[in-house]
mmCIF file of C-alpha atoms in Angstrom:
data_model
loop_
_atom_site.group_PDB
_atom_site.id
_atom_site.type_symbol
_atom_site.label_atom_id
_atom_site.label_comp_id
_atom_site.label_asym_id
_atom_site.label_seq_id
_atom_site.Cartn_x
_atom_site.Cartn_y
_atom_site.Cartn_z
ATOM 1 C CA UNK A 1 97.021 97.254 113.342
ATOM 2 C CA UNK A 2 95.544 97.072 110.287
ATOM 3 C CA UNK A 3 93.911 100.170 108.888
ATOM 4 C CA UNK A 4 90.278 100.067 106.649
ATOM 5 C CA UNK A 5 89.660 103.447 104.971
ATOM 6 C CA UNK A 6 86.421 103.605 103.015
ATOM 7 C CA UNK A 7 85.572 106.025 100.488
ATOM 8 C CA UNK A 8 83.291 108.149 99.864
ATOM 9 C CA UNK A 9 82.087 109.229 103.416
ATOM 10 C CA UNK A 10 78.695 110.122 101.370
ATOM 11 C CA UNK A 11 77.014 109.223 98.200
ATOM 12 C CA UNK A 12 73.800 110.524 96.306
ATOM 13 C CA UNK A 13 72.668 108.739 94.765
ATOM 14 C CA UNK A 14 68.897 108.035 92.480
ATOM 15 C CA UNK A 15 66.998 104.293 92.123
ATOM 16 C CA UNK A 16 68.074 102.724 89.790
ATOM 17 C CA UNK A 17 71.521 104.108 89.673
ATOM 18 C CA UNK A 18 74.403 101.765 89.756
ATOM 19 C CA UNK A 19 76.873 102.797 93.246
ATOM 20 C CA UNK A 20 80.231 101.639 94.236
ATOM 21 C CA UNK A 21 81.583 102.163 97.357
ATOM 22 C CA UNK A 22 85.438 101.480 97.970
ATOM 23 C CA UNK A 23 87.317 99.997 100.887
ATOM 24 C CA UNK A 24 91.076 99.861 101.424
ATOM 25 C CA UNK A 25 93.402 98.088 103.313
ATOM 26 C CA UNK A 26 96.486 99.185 104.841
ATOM 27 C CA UNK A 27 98.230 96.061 104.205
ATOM 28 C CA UNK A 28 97.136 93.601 102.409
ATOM 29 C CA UNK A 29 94.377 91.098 103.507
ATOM 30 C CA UNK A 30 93.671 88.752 100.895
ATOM 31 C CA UNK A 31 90.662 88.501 100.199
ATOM 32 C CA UNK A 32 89.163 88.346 104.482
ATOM 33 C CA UNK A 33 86.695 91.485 104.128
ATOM 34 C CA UNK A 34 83.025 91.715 104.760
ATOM 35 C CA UNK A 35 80.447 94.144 103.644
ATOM 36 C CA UNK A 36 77.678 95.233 105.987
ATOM 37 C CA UNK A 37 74.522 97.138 105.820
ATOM 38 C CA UNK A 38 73.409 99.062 109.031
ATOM 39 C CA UNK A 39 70.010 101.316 109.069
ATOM 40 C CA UNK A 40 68.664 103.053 112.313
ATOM 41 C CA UNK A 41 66.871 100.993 115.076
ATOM 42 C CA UNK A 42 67.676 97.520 112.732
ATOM 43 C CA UNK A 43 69.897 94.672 113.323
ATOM 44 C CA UNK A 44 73.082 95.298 110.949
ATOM 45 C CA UNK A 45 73.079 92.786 107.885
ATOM 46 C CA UNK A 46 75.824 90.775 106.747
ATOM 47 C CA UNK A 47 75.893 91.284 103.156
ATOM 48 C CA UNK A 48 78.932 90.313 101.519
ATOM 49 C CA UNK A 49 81.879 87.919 103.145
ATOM 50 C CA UNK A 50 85.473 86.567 101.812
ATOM 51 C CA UNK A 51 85.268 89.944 100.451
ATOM 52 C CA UNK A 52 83.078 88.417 96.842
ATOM 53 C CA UNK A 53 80.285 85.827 98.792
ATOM 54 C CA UNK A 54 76.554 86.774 98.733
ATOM 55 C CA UNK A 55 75.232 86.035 102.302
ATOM 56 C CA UNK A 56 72.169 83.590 101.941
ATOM 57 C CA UNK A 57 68.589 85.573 101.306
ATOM 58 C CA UNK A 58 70.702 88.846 100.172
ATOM 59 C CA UNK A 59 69.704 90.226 96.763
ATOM 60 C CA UNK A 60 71.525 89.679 93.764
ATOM 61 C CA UNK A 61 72.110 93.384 93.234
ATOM 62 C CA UNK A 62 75.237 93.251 95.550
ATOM 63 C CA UNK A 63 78.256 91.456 94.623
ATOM 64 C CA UNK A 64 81.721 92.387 95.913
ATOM 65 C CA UNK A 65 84.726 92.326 94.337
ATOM 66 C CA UNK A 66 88.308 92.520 94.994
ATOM 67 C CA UNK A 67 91.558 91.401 97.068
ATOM 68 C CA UNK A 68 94.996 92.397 98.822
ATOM 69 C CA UNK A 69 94.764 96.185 99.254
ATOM 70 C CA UNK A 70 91.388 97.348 97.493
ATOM 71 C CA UNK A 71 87.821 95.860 97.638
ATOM 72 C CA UNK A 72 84.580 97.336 96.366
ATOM 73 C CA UNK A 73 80.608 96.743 97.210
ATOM 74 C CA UNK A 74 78.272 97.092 94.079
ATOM 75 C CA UNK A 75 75.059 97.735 94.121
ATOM 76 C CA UNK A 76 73.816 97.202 90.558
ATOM 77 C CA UNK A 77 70.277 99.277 90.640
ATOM 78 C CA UNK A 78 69.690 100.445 93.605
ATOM 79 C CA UNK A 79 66.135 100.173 95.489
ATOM 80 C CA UNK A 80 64.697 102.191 97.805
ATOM 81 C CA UNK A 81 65.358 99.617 100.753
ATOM 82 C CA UNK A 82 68.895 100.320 99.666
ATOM 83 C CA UNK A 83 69.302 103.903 101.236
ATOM 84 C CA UNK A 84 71.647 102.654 104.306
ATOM 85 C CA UNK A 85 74.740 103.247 105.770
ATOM 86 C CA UNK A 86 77.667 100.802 104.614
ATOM 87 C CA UNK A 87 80.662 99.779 106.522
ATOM 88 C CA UNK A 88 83.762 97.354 105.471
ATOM 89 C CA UNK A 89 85.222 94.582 107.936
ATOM 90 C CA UNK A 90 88.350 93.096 108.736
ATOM 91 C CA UNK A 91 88.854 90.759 111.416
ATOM 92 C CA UNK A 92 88.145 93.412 114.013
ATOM 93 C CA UNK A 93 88.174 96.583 112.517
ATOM 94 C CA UNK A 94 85.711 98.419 110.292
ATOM 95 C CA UNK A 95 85.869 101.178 108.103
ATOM 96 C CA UNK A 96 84.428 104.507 108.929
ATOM 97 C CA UNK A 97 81.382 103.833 106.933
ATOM 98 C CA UNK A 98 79.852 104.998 103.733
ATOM 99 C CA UNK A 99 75.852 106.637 103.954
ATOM 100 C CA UNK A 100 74.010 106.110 100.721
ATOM 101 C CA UNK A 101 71.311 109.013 101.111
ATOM 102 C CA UNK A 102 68.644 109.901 98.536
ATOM 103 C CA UNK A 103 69.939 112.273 95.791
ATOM 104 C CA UNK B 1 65.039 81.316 112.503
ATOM 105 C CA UNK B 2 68.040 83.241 114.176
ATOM 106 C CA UNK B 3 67.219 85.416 116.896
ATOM 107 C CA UNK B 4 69.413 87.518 118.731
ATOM 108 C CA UNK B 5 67.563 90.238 121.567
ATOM 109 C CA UNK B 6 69.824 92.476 123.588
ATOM 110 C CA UNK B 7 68.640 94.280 126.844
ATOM 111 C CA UNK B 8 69.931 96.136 129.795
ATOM 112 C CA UNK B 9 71.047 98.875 128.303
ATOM 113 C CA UNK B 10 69.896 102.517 130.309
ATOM 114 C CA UNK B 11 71.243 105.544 131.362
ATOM 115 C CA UNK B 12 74.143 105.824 133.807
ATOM 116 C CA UNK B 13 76.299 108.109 135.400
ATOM 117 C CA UNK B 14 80.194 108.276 134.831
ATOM 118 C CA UNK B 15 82.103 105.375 137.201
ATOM 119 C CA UNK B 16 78.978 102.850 137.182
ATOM 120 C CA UNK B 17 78.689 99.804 135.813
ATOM 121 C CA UNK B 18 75.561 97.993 134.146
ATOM 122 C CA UNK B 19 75.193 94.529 132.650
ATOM 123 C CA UNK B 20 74.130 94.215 128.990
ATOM 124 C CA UNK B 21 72.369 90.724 127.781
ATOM 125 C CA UNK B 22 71.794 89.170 124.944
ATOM 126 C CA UNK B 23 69.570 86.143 124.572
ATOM 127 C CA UNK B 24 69.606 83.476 121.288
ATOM 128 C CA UNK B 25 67.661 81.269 120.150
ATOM 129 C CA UNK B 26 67.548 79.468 116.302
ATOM 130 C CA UNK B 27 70.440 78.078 116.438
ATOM 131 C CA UNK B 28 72.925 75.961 118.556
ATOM 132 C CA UNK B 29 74.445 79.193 120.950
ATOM 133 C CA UNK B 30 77.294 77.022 122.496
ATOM 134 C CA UNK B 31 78.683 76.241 118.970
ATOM 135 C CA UNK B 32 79.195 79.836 117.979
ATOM 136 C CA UNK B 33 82.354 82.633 118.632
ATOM 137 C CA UNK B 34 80.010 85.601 120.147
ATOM 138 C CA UNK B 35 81.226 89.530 119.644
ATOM 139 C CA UNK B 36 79.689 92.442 121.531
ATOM 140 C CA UNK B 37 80.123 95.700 118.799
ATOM 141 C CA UNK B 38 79.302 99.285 119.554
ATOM 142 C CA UNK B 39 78.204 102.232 117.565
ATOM 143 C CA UNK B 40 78.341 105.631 119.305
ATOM 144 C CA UNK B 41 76.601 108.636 118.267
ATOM 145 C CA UNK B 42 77.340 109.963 114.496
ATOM 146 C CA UNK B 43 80.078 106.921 114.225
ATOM 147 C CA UNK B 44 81.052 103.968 113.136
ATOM 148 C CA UNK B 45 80.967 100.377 114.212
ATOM 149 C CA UNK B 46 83.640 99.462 117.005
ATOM 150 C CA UNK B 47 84.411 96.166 117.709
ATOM 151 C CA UNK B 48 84.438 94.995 121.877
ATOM 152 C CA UNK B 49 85.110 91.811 122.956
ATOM 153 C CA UNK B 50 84.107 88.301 121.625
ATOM 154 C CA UNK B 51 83.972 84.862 123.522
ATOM 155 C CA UNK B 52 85.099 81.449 122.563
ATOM 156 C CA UNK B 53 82.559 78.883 122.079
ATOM 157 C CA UNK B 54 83.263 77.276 125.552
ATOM 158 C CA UNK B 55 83.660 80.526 127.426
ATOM 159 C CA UNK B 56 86.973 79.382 127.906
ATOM 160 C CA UNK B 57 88.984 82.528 125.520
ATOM 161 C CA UNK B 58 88.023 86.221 125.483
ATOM 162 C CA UNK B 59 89.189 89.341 123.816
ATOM 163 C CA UNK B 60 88.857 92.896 124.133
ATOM 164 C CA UNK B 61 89.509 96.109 122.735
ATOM 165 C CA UNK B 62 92.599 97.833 124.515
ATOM 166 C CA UNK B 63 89.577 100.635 125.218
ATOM 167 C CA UNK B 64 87.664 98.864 127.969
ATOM 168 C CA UNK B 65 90.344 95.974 129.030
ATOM 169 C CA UNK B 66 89.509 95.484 132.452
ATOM 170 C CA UNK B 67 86.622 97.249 132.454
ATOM 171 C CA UNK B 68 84.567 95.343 130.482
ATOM 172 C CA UNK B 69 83.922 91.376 131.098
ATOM 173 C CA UNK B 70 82.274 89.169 128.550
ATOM 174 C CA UNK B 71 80.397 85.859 129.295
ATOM 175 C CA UNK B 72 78.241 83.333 128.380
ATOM 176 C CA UNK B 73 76.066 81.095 129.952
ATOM 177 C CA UNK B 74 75.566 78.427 127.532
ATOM 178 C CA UNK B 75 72.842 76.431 129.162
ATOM 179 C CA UNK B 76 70.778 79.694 129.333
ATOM 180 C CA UNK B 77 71.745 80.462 125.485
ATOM 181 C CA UNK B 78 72.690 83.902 126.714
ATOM 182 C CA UNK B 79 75.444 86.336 126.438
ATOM 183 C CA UNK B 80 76.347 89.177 128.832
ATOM 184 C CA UNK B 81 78.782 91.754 128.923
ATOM 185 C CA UNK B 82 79.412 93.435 132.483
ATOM 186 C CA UNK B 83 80.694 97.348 131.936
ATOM 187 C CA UNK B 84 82.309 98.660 134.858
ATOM 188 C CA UNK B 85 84.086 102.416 135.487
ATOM 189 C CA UNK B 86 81.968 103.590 132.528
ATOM 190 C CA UNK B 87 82.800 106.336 130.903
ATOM 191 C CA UNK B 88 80.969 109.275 128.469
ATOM 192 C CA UNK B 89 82.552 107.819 125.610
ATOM 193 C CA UNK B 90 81.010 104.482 126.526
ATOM 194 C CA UNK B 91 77.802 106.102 125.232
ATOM 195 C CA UNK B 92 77.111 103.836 122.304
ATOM 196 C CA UNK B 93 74.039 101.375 121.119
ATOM 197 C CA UNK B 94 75.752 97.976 121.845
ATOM 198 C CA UNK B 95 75.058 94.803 119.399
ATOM 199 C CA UNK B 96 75.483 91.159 120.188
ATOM 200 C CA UNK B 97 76.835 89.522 117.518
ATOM 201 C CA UNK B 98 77.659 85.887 115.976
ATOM 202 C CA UNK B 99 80.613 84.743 114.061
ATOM 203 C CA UNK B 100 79.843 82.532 111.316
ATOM 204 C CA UNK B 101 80.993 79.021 111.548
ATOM 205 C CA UNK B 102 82.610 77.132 109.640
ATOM 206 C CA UNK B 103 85.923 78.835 110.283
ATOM 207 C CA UNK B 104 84.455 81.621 108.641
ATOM 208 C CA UNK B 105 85.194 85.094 110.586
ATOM 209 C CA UNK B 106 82.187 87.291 109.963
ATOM 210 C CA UNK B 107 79.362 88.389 111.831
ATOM 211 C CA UNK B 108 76.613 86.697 110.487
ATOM 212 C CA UNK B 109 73.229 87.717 112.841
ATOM 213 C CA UNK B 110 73.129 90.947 114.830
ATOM 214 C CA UNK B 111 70.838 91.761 117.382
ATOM 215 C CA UNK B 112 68.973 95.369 116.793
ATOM 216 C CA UNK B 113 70.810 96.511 119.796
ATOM 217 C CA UNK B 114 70.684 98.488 123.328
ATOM 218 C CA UNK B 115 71.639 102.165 123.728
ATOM 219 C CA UNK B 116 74.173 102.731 127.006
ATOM 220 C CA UNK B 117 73.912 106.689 127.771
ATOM 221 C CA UNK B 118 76.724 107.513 130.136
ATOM 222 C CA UNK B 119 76.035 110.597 131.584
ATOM 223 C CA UNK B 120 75.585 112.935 134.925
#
């Protein structure tokens, strides 16, 4: 099975600051990888798909990038809405998650 | 606009079963793969079981393979998933999830999900 390691586990982070979050494959995928944004008591959100594709109504400030092995989620300048936890897809198996917490 | 509402979830001692639902509506349910996922306490997403448009292919994580059964009753627009021989680490909230069409094989709508306790 394919493995999906995500790094880091935790980020502080400010508004406005630019974050990256990282997502690995342990063999490579192409480009099939999905980004997803999960906050307590709300329906997770599709954010990113075919590891670069804004989902419809999600802001600009996300873009993804990447393919084979390594993929990253940007969030340009983040808001405040933006304080979340983060996970990475493939197929059927996420990554362990990444929380974005208030620095 | 896309609506997906689980329910059923509860608290339930080890060895019993319960039935989750998850009712659609905003879109055409029997055209759309449908996923249950699971989060458990202080993890991460887990991927369960999903269900061909037509009912007619299902897969599951080796974890609750026999256990667990997913369905779908397309005329009702609803999906279920029947847990049986439950166990603690079955505690989890539990999401209903679509796969995008198109060929396309994300989750694109999530229901805010229903927390399973499995506990004496």
């Amino acid at each position: 099975d394919i493995q999906m390691t995500q790094s880091p586990s935790t980020l502080s982070a400010s508004v406005g600051d630019r974050v990256t979050i990282t997502c690995r494959a342990s063999q490579s995928i192409s480009t099939w990888l999905a980004w997803y944004q999960l906050k307590p008591g709300k329906a997770p959100k599709l954010l990113i798909y075919k590891a670069s594709s804004l989902q419809r109504g999600v802001p600009s400030r996300f873009s993804g990038s990447g393919s084979g092995t390594e993929f990253t989620l940007t969030i340009s300048s983040l808001e405040p809405d933006d304080f979340a936890t983060y996970y990475c897809q493939q197929y059927r198996t996420f990554g362990q998650g990444t929380k974005v917490e208030i620095k | 606009e896309v609506q997906l509402v689980e329910s059923g979830g509860g608290l339930v001692q080890p060895g019993g079963s319960l039935r989750l639902s998850c009712a659609a509506s905003g879109f055409t349910f029997s055209s759309y793969w449908m996923n249950w996922v699971r989060q458990a306490p202080g993890k991460g997403l887990e991927w369960v079981a999903n269900i061909k448009e037509d009912g007619s292919d299902t897969f599951y994580v080796d974890s609750v393979k026999g256990r667990f059964t997913i369905s779908r009753d397309n005329a009702k627009n609803s999906l279920y998933l029947q847990m049986n021989s439950l166990r603690a680490e079955d505690t989890a909230v539990y999401y209903c999830a679509r796969i995008m069409g198109g060929g396309e094989d994300y989750l694109d709508y999530w229901g805010q999900g229903t927390l399973v306790t499995v506990s004496s």
